[in-house]
Amino acid sequence: MSLVHAHDIRKRYVDGPVPVEVLRSVSLTVEEGDIVGICGASGSGKSTLLHLLGGLDRATAGEVFFDGLPLSHRTDEELAHLRNRSIGFVFQFYHLLTECTALENVMLPCLIAGVNRGEATTRATEVLVEMGLSDRAGHHPALLSGGEQQRVAIARAIVMRPRLLLADEPTRNLDRATGESVWTLLTDLSERHRMTMVVVSHNRDLLRTLPRVLELKDGRLDAEAA
Amino acid sequence: MSSATAFLARRLFSVRGMRSSQRVMFLVAVVGMTLAVATLFVALSLARGFEHAYRQSLLGFHAHVVLLAQGEVSDATSMLAALPERVHGLTEATPFLYREGLFIGKGSIKGVVLKGIDLQDPSWRERFRVSGNSKGEGVILGKAVFPGVDVGETVKLLIPKQHAGQSPFLDLAVAGTFSSGLYDSDSQFALIDLEQLRKLFGDPSDVITGIELFLDDPERAQSVAVSLEEWLPPTLRPVTWQELNAELFEAIRLEKTVLAIIMGMLVLVAALNIIAVVTVVIHARTREMAILSTLGISRRQRMKLLMRLGFTPGLWGTLLGLSLGIVVAFLLTRTSIIPIDPEVYLLDRLLLDLSPLLCGIIGVFSLGVTCLVAAVASQKLVSLPIIEGLRQAR
Ligand SMILES: Nc1ncnc2c1ncn2[C@@H]1O[C@H](COP(=O)(O)OP(=O)(O)OP(=O)(O)O)[C@@H](O)[C@H]1O
Ligand SMILES: [Mg+2]
């Protein structure tokens, strides 16, 4: 069974001056352990699609299935639980809590899951070590470089060992070399932990390393025209 | 579960981490709660103090149970002898006689109730705080009948009903003054020896208005009255101090209730500031709340987080308010910053009853109101838009 399956989803924003039909008919199947790249012009709806796949937002029509179960039937509380245990997000702007140290940021998903402080510290430390950030654990995000912040964000995304990792332009804010190392880190992690990943990127060079890349265009998702 | 919300509240909603405008709002909420709680506490302490003082003074001057004579009481003496056996906890039983008269003295005329009692009994001196020599013939005036009257002076008593040929005016020596603590009693009563009073008014030697009973525990008045009812002859009817002063205590009770309601509203209004604090602080944290949502924070956890945010100023306000209230009440009792007019308030000093129970009740009430307001605010604000929050988060 596929881990993620989107069936003919549509997304319309009606809160602006004119309604915007961002996704017209998007269908997507991602098997467990797959890495799928998504590209597309700015404003084509890539972030919107990731939000829908991760249950952060609800589709106007169509259905997203996670592990065979439709998301639209789940309550907000169940979606929150799903995000906490089974889905990790990585964003372009890292989205770390500036008031918390790197270690505390990574501990957050564990604390939210109800894991006690001690256990959360152990798990977060382990993941930070895996990310090569053991000496940055006590630093606040403001003291970290962009690459380091993104690695903390990745650590936070995977600390609960989610089944699905959704990455929205994870390298866009980074210089070329750093971006490449973060990309490699992500794909290695995914392969090592057999973690399914959907990654959005503009960077064709990086996307080329992936076995499967789809392009979002005019509200539809197609195999990339190489 | 609570460890996540406690941790996040400390990181995201600490007063130190707030922007100055938020800190001002927080401060306003705390100060508002403090003042409201302090006012509530002082006001209720004052009301309780008055009630307590009235009671003390009333129970000092007036009996706990009065056996009112309805017509002739022939066997009063034998009854008095039997009372200690019948009434458990009886400290005193005295026959008394009320007569009205006009006193002229110090250039003024006063209508006064003459209370005839056995003045030989030394316990009266203490009970009525009598100053001066009460031995011998004479009258003991309430200290407010003729303010400034000296012991040994004579005052004239105008008796409405007299024997033929007798002058309506009698000269009476002032043997002392008494102070009951109640302005009403001090300005309207004069004590005089029972026998002398009967002679002055030409009453037969066994006439009484009733018998006053004092108990070791005034609260037992009601049960004593009930137990005496059957035993007493029909000419004597037991009346308790609560019945005698029912109107006064009802008025005080009403005053206390109204005061509690109005001051309670004050606390509620002050607590409404909490809504502003929660709203402003949480809107400044849309980004963080959105990020936490991507990490899977549940609605229940967000609710707890907001409740904590709203509860903090209420908790501070309550604690500071109670402390301030205690200090103010203490100062008011110890110093006479606020002088009060005894003619208006019946009492001549400000009295506050500082009770830990009252403190507890107000604390619980204030925190309850805080919880309620914080819950309403949290309920309104708990669902923040995640996607918009993420857009802000750049
Ligand atoms: N809440 C909203 N209300 C109205 N329009 C919206 C809303 N959110 C997004 N949009 C519109 O939907 C479109 C797709 O947005 P989205 O962020 O998904 O694009 P994107 O492909 O991720 O772009 P980029 O590469 O710049 O990140 C945009 O045109 C945007 O203006
Ligand atoms: Mg985007």
Short mmCIF file of C-alpha atoms and ligand atoms in Angstrom, two decimals, chain A residues 46-47 92 168-169 172, ligand 2:
data_model
loop_
_atom_site.label_atom_id
_atom_site.label_comp_id
_atom_site.label_asym_id
_atom_site.label_seq_id
_atom_site.Cartn_x
_atom_site.Cartn_y
_atom_site.Cartn_z
CA LYS A 46 4.05 23.67 -4.43
CA SER A 47 3.85 24.81 -0.80
CA GLN A 92 12.87 27.17 3.54
CA ASP A 168 9.68 22.79 1.21
CA GLU A 169 12.67 24.36 -0.54
CA ARG A 172 16.80 27.82 -1.12
MG MG C 2 6.45 27.87 -1.59
#
